[in-house]
Amino acid sequence: MDKYILQMKGITKTFPGVKALDNVTVEILSGEIHGLIGENGAGKSTLMKVLMGIYKADEGEILVEGQSVKIGNPTEAIKLGIGMVPQELNLNPFVTAAENIFLGNEIKTGGRINWKKTNEEAVKVMKSIGLDINPTTIVSRLSSAQQQLVQLSRVLATGAKILVFDEPTASLTTAEVKTLLALMKKLKEEGKTIVFITHHLDELLSTTDRITVMRDGKMVSVDDTSSIDEATLIEKMAGKKMAKQTRVNREVKKDEVLRVEHFTRTKEFEDINFSVNRGEIFGIGGLVGAGRSELISAIFGRTRPENGKLYLYGKETVITSPSDGVKQGMGYLPEERRAHGIFPILSVQENMVIPMYKKIMKTGKIDYSNAKKITNDYIERIQIKTPSVDTPIKSLSGGNQQKVILARWLAEGAKIIFMDEPTRGIDVNAKAEIYDLIRQMTAAGVTVIVVSSEHEELMLLCDRIMIMHEGKQKGILDAKSINTSQDILEIALGDGGKNE
């Protein structure tokens, strides 16, 4: 690690109403794992999109191995040995792993794709990172972790020597995260240079050599990982000392609003029984693949259970579609916010009021002045950071996008809100804001059901937690009785169930 393999000097990038990058300089040493962190909206992903040629910087210079380069598109970045494993995987789910790995980089003989050679080379690159699957497997049949490794295989197949990992562990189990972090270290030993973006500070501190902190589009500091701790990183990210999040013990009265009896859907979940009270924060925990997301999807009407009954406010109710769920006073924040939660090309206002257009019609037309009033009211009420109501939601940080979706359901008048991984990809400060919002909502009588892979989050936030494993309910406990995340794992993996 005696020279810079990558230097981005004085990078500035402005979007309408927003200075996303302000004279940012980041220098990466050859053969290191370099952490890049900051709150949502700090400019990390924008900086990497400039590096990949997705965005063109207004000012600044990029040097690769000391040579000034111009990168106008991702193809030019790849030719320079730069590859990126993005947060949102861009695989084609309908073709094979091998086809995805060599997409745009096809192996040809006599002008035609040599499928035999393609599959053989795909196996070689996959095995080099410990992925042992048939190269002809259709990608949609692979797990999230396997798809992540196929994406990495695609980058490695281009011969990349600089690898950018953008939130690579967001959808992985604890065991899969350990495997990926070990793989990063292996790639480093093989001479690769890695830029690692994540909100999980423990991952950075255990894996990286140096860490660059960004805030509000500016570079704040760069430190040797061995010389810094989590509290200091958080303070640098936020620009102030952050109080450690602590559990708030609440009293929730027995006032049932939702009850599920014997809910079953083959290969997803089996014989699930629970009830939730008005104003309660009810958590659903367990390992990834436990059937948690599938369960709340069925309750909300995205899918249909094959067996079981649903009661709302004591009355048996059949919900056949999400629109049915909304009519019954339900709201839903999906796990994949960008893919299923927002309409990226639409504005903050359009995203917020989209379920309630019929309610704000005036003489047969949408009352846009009322829509703007509602939007501004919630922007102020829950502190959404946006230049205006007309700003495209895709330009907001993840935390602020999540606030817009929350405001959507609050404005609609939802009384039961399902949140699937509500803080995935969100920084420490934004997490605290989301937690406070959830507590405020439930104090006002809204019921919130939270699915989270972060057991500490469930223990910190929820009143009760239902633990699932492989589609089965293993127990429901008062969150105050759970001391560590290990307790949740032991119940999930144990033979006997526990109940409050």
PDB file of N, CA and C in Angstrom, residues 369-430:
ATOM      1  N   SER A 369     -53.763  22.558  -5.305  1.00  0.00           N
ATOM      2  CA  SER A 369     -53.413  23.466  -4.212  1.00  0.00           C
ATOM      3  C   SER A 369     -53.582  22.749  -2.869  1.00  0.00           C
ATOM      4  N   ASN A 370     -54.620  21.914  -2.765  1.00  0.00           N
ATOM      5  CA  ASN A 370     -54.820  21.131  -1.551  1.00  0.00           C
ATOM      6  C   ASN A 370     -53.721  20.078  -1.402  1.00  0.00           C
ATOM      7  N   ALA A 371     -53.353  19.447  -2.543  1.00  0.00           N
ATOM      8  CA  ALA A 371     -52.276  18.449  -2.526  1.00  0.00           C
ATOM      9  C   ALA A 371     -50.977  19.083  -2.034  1.00  0.00           C
ATOM     10  N   LYS A 372     -50.707  20.289  -2.502  1.00  0.00           N
ATOM     11  CA  LYS A 372     -49.486  20.983  -2.086  1.00  0.00           C
ATOM     12  C   LYS A 372     -49.542  21.329  -0.605  1.00  0.00           C
ATOM     13  N   LYS A 373     -50.719  21.739  -0.139  1.00  0.00           N
ATOM     14  CA  LYS A 373     -50.886  22.088   1.271  1.00  0.00           C
ATOM     15  C   LYS A 373     -50.638  20.865   2.164  1.00  0.00           C
ATOM     16  N   ILE A 374     -51.216  19.718   1.768  1.00  0.00           N
ATOM     17  CA  ILE A 374     -51.029  18.474   2.525  1.00  0.00           C
ATOM     18  C   ILE A 374     -49.555  18.097   2.558  1.00  0.00           C
ATOM     19  N   THR A 375     -48.898  18.175   1.397  1.00  0.00           N
ATOM     20  CA  THR A 375     -47.483  17.796   1.293  1.00  0.00           C
ATOM     21  C   THR A 375     -46.609  18.686   2.163  1.00  0.00           C
ATOM     22  N   ASN A 376     -46.819  20.005   2.062  1.00  0.00           N
ATOM     23  CA  ASN A 376     -46.020  20.933   2.875  1.00  0.00           C
ATOM     24  C   ASN A 376     -46.257  20.718   4.364  1.00  0.00           C
ATOM     25  N   ASP A 377     -47.500  20.382   4.718  1.00  0.00           N
ATOM     26  CA  ASP A 377     -47.829  20.127   6.117  1.00  0.00           C
ATOM     27  C   ASP A 377     -47.002  18.966   6.658  1.00  0.00           C
ATOM     28  N   TYR A 378     -46.915  17.863   5.892  1.00  0.00           N
ATOM     29  CA  TYR A 378     -46.166  16.704   6.361  1.00  0.00           C
ATOM     30  C   TYR A 378     -44.658  16.898   6.241  1.00  0.00           C
ATOM     31  N   ILE A 379     -44.209  17.678   5.267  1.00  0.00           N
ATOM     32  CA  ILE A 379     -42.781  18.008   5.181  1.00  0.00           C
ATOM     33  C   ILE A 379     -42.342  18.705   6.464  1.00  0.00           C
ATOM     34  N   GLU A 380     -43.179  19.622   6.944  1.00  0.00           N
ATOM     35  CA  GLU A 380     -42.862  20.346   8.169  1.00  0.00           C
ATOM     36  C   GLU A 380     -43.064  19.466   9.400  1.00  0.00           C
ATOM     37  N   ARG A 381     -44.158  18.689   9.399  1.00  0.00           N
ATOM     38  CA  ARG A 381     -44.522  17.907  10.581  1.00  0.00           C
ATOM     39  C   ARG A 381     -43.492  16.832  10.896  1.00  0.00           C
ATOM     40  N   ILE A 382     -42.996  16.137   9.873  1.00  0.00           N
ATOM     41  CA  ILE A 382     -42.051  15.052  10.149  1.00  0.00           C
ATOM     42  C   ILE A 382     -40.639  15.340   9.608  1.00  0.00           C
ATOM     43  N   GLN A 383     -40.395  16.632   9.312  1.00  0.00           N
ATOM     44  CA  GLN A 383     -39.047  17.104   8.984  1.00  0.00           C
ATOM     45  C   GLN A 383     -38.423  16.362   7.806  1.00  0.00           C
ATOM     46  N   ILE A 384     -39.126  16.398   6.673  1.00  0.00           N
ATOM     47  CA  ILE A 384     -38.587  15.819   5.437  1.00  0.00           C
ATOM     48  C   ILE A 384     -37.666  16.844   4.787  1.00  0.00           C
ATOM     49  N   LYS A 385     -36.443  16.450   4.519  1.00  0.00           N
ATOM     50  CA  LYS A 385     -35.487  17.369   3.889  1.00  0.00           C
ATOM     51  C   LYS A 385     -35.609  17.275   2.378  1.00  0.00           C
ATOM     52  N   THR A 386     -36.182  18.300   1.771  1.00  0.00           N
ATOM     53  CA  THR A 386     -36.350  18.347   0.318  1.00  0.00           C
ATOM     54  C   THR A 386     -36.363  19.805  -0.121  1.00  0.00           C
ATOM     55  N   PRO A 387     -35.739  20.124  -1.266  1.00  0.00           N
ATOM     56  CA  PRO A 387     -35.754  21.514  -1.726  1.00  0.00           C
ATOM     57  C   PRO A 387     -37.168  22.060  -1.924  1.00  0.00           C
ATOM     58  N   SER A 388     -38.075  21.210  -2.420  1.00  0.00           N
ATOM     59  CA  SER A 388     -39.459  21.648  -2.634  1.00  0.00           C
ATOM     60  C   SER A 388     -40.366  20.445  -2.799  1.00  0.00           C
ATOM     61  N   VAL A 389     -41.674  20.682  -2.854  1.00  0.00           N
ATOM     62  CA  VAL A 389     -42.633  19.587  -3.069  1.00  0.00           C
ATOM     63  C   VAL A 389     -42.492  19.012  -4.469  1.00  0.00           C
ATOM     64  N   ASP A 390     -41.900  19.780  -5.384  1.00  0.00           N
ATOM     65  CA  ASP A 390     -41.781  19.359  -6.785  1.00  0.00           C
ATOM     66  C   ASP A 390     -40.487  18.617  -7.082  1.00  0.00           C
ATOM     67  N   THR A 391     -39.613  18.475  -6.084  1.00  0.00           N
ATOM     68  CA  THR A 391     -38.347  17.755  -6.277  1.00  0.00           C
ATOM     69  C   THR A 391     -38.619  16.279  -6.561  1.00  0.00           C
ATOM     70  N   PRO A 392     -37.988  15.695  -7.592  1.00  0.00           N
ATOM     71  CA  PRO A 392     -38.161  14.257  -7.829  1.00  0.00           C
ATOM     72  C   PRO A 392     -37.716  13.474  -6.596  1.00  0.00           C
ATOM     73  N   ILE A 393     -38.517  12.510  -6.168  1.00  0.00           N
ATOM     74  CA  ILE A 393     -38.213  11.792  -4.933  1.00  0.00           C
ATOM     75  C   ILE A 393     -36.910  11.004  -5.040  1.00  0.00           C
ATOM     76  N   LYS A 394     -36.516  10.621  -6.245  1.00  0.00           N
ATOM     77  CA  LYS A 394     -35.287   9.841  -6.412  1.00  0.00           C
ATOM     78  C   LYS A 394     -34.046  10.624  -5.993  1.00  0.00           C
ATOM     79  N   SER A 395     -34.143  11.948  -5.939  1.00  0.00           N
ATOM     80  CA  SER A 395     -32.981  12.748  -5.568  1.00  0.00           C
ATOM     81  C   SER A 395     -32.864  12.937  -4.058  1.00  0.00           C
ATOM     82  N   LEU A 396     -33.859  12.452  -3.286  1.00  0.00           N
ATOM     83  CA  LEU A 396     -33.803  12.531  -1.839  1.00  0.00           C
ATOM     84  C   LEU A 396     -32.986  11.377  -1.270  1.00  0.00           C
ATOM     85  N   SER A 397     -32.476  11.554  -0.057  1.00  0.00           N
ATOM     86  CA  SER A 397     -31.768  10.472   0.623  1.00  0.00           C
ATOM     87  C   SER A 397     -32.748   9.359   0.975  1.00  0.00           C
ATOM     88  N   GLY A 398     -32.201   8.174   1.288  1.00  0.00           N
ATOM     89  CA  GLY A 398     -33.044   7.034   1.628  1.00  0.00           C
ATOM     90  C   GLY A 398     -33.945   7.307   2.818  1.00  0.00           C
ATOM     91  N   GLY A 399     -33.385   7.985   3.847  1.00  0.00           N
ATOM     92  CA  GLY A 399     -34.173   8.290   5.023  1.00  0.00           C
ATOM     93  C   GLY A 399     -35.329   9.211   4.726  1.00  0.00           C
ATOM     94  N   ASN A 400     -35.103  10.188   3.872  1.00  0.00           N
ATOM     95  CA  ASN A 400     -36.167  11.128   3.516  1.00  0.00           C
ATOM     96  C   ASN A 400     -37.187  10.495   2.570  1.00  0.00           C
ATOM     97  N   GLN A 401     -36.747   9.587   1.709  1.00  0.00           N
ATOM     98  CA  GLN A 401     -37.705   8.828   0.893  1.00  0.00           C
ATOM     99  C   GLN A 401     -38.632   8.018   1.801  1.00  0.00           C
ATOM    100  N   GLN A 402     -38.044   7.407   2.835  1.00  0.00           N
ATOM    101  CA  GLN A 402     -38.844   6.603   3.759  1.00  0.00           C
ATOM    102  C   GLN A 402     -39.853   7.480   4.498  1.00  0.00           C
ATOM    103  N   LYS A 403     -39.444   8.690   4.853  1.00  0.00           N
ATOM    104  CA  LYS A 403     -40.364   9.612   5.521  1.00  0.00           C
ATOM    105  C   LYS A 403     -41.534   9.989   4.605  1.00  0.00           C
ATOM    106  N   VAL A 404     -41.261  10.154   3.311  1.00  0.00           N
ATOM    107  CA  VAL A 404     -42.335  10.478   2.361  1.00  0.00           C
ATOM    108  C   VAL A 404     -43.354   9.342   2.305  1.00  0.00           C
ATOM    109  N   ILE A 405     -42.864   8.086   2.286  1.00  0.00           N
ATOM    110  CA  ILE A 405     -43.787   6.945   2.241  1.00  0.00           C
ATOM    111  C   ILE A 405     -44.606   6.886   3.536  1.00  0.00           C
ATOM    112  N   LEU A 406     -43.960   7.149   4.664  1.00  0.00           N
ATOM    113  CA  LEU A 406     -44.686   7.193   5.929  1.00  0.00           C
ATOM    114  C   LEU A 406     -45.756   8.280   5.904  1.00  0.00           C
ATOM    115  N   ALA A 407     -45.373   9.455   5.413  1.00  0.00           N
ATOM    116  CA  ALA A 407     -46.319  10.571   5.335  1.00  0.00           C
ATOM    117  C   ALA A 407     -47.490  10.222   4.420  1.00  0.00           C
ATOM    118  N   ARG A 408     -47.229   9.464   3.372  1.00  0.00           N
ATOM    119  CA  ARG A 408     -48.280   9.026   2.443  1.00  0.00           C
ATOM    120  C   ARG A 408     -49.396   8.317   3.204  1.00  0.00           C
ATOM    121  N   TRP A 409     -49.007   7.389   4.081  1.00  0.00           N
ATOM    122  CA  TRP A 409     -50.015   6.606   4.795  1.00  0.00           C
ATOM    123  C   TRP A 409     -50.641   7.378   5.934  1.00  0.00           C
ATOM    124  N   LEU A 410     -49.876   8.267   6.559  1.00  0.00           N
ATOM    125  CA  LEU A 410     -50.455   9.102   7.607  1.00  0.00           C
ATOM    126  C   LEU A 410     -51.472  10.065   7.015  1.00  0.00           C
ATOM    127  N   ALA A 411     -51.139  10.660   5.867  1.00  0.00           N
ATOM    128  CA  ALA A 411     -52.070  11.577   5.195  1.00  0.00           C
ATOM    129  C   ALA A 411     -53.321  10.846   4.722  1.00  0.00           C
ATOM    130  N   GLU A 412     -53.151   9.587   4.343  1.00  0.00           N
ATOM    131  CA  GLU A 412     -54.282   8.774   3.898  1.00  0.00           C
ATOM    132  C   GLU A 412     -55.169   8.370   5.072  1.00  0.00           C
ATOM    133  N   GLY A 413     -54.619   8.457   6.272  1.00  0.00           N
ATOM    134  CA  GLY A 413     -55.399   8.119   7.465  1.00  0.00           C
ATOM    135  C   GLY A 413     -55.271   6.673   7.900  1.00  0.00           C
ATOM    136  N   ALA A 414     -54.173   6.001   7.490  1.00  0.00           N
ATOM    137  CA  ALA A 414     -53.980   4.597   7.861  1.00  0.00           C
ATOM    138  C   ALA A 414     -53.854   4.449   9.371  1.00  0.00           C
ATOM    139  N   LYS A 415     -54.502   3.412   9.900  1.00  0.00           N
ATOM    140  CA  LYS A 415     -54.472   3.137  11.340  1.00  0.00           C
ATOM    141  C   LYS A 415     -53.604   1.928  11.684  1.00  0.00           C
ATOM    142  N   ILE A 416     -53.297   1.100  10.673  1.00  0.00           N
ATOM    143  CA  ILE A 416     -52.404  -0.048  10.856  1.00  0.00           C
ATOM    144  C   ILE A 416     -51.355   0.032   9.743  1.00  0.00           C
ATOM    145  N   ILE A 417     -50.091   0.172  10.107  1.00  0.00           N
ATOM    146  CA  ILE A 417     -49.039   0.332   9.099  1.00  0.00           C
ATOM    147  C   ILE A 417     -48.014  -0.786   9.245  1.00  0.00           C
ATOM    148  N   PHE A 418     -47.786  -1.500   8.132  1.00  0.00           N
ATOM    149  CA  PHE A 418     -46.770  -2.555   8.081  1.00  0.00           C
ATOM    150  C   PHE A 418     -45.475  -1.949   7.548  1.00  0.00           C
ATOM    151  N   MET A 419     -44.371  -2.198   8.249  1.00  0.00           N
ATOM    152  CA  MET A 419     -43.066  -1.683   7.825  1.00  0.00           C
ATOM    153  C   MET A 419     -42.100  -2.847   7.678  1.00  0.00           C
ATOM    154  N   ASP A 420     -41.650  -3.088   6.466  1.00  0.00           N
ATOM    155  CA  ASP A 420     -40.735  -4.189   6.187  1.00  0.00           C
ATOM    156  C   ASP A 420     -39.327  -3.625   6.036  1.00  0.00           C
ATOM    157  N   GLU A 421     -38.454  -3.945   6.972  1.00  0.00           N
ATOM    158  CA  GLU A 421     -37.075  -3.419   7.016  1.00  0.00           C
ATOM    159  C   GLU A 421     -37.090  -1.890   6.893  1.00  0.00           C
ATOM    160  N   PRO A 422     -37.715  -1.189   7.855  1.00  0.00           N
ATOM    161  CA  PRO A 422     -37.922   0.255   7.711  1.00  0.00           C
ATOM    162  C   PRO A 422     -36.666   1.102   7.700  1.00  0.00           C
ATOM    163  N   THR A 423     -35.542   0.576   8.214  1.00  0.00           N
ATOM    164  CA  THR A 423     -34.324   1.393   8.246  1.00  0.00           C
ATOM    165  C   THR A 423     -33.191   0.801   7.421  1.00  0.00           C
ATOM    166  N   ARG A 424     -33.522  -0.116   6.506  1.00  0.00           N
ATOM    167  CA  ARG A 424     -32.472  -0.692   5.652  1.00  0.00           C
ATOM    168  C   ARG A 424     -31.848   0.407   4.785  1.00  0.00           C
ATOM    169  N   GLY A 425     -30.521   0.456   4.784  1.00  0.00           N
ATOM    170  CA  GLY A 425     -29.818   1.448   3.960  1.00  0.00           C
ATOM    171  C   GLY A 425     -29.930   2.861   4.480  1.00  0.00           C
ATOM    172  N   ILE A 426     -30.271   3.014   5.773  1.00  0.00           N
ATOM    173  CA  ILE A 426     -30.451   4.342   6.356  1.00  0.00           C
ATOM    174  C   ILE A 426     -29.405   4.552   7.449  1.00  0.00           C
ATOM    175  N   ASP A 427     -28.849   5.760   7.517  1.00  0.00           N
ATOM    176  CA  ASP A 427     -27.768   6.023   8.454  1.00  0.00           C
ATOM    177  C   ASP A 427     -28.274   6.133   9.891  1.00  0.00           C
ATOM    178  N   VAL A 428     -27.325   6.215  10.825  1.00  0.00           N
ATOM    179  CA  VAL A 428     -27.635   6.184  12.256  1.00  0.00           C
ATOM    180  C   VAL A 428     -28.577   7.319  12.663  1.00  0.00           C
ATOM    181  N   ASN A 429     -28.310   8.528  12.180  1.00  0.00           N
ATOM    182  CA  ASN A 429     -29.123   9.680  12.550  1.00  0.00           C
ATOM    183  C   ASN A 429     -30.541   9.551  11.996  1.00  0.00           C
ATOM    184  N   ALA A 430     -30.654   9.134  10.727  1.00  0.00           N
ATOM    185  CA  ALA A 430     -31.972   8.967  10.115  1.00  0.00           C
ATOM    186  C   ALA A 430     -32.750   7.844  10.799  1.00  0.00           C
TER     187      ALA A 430
END
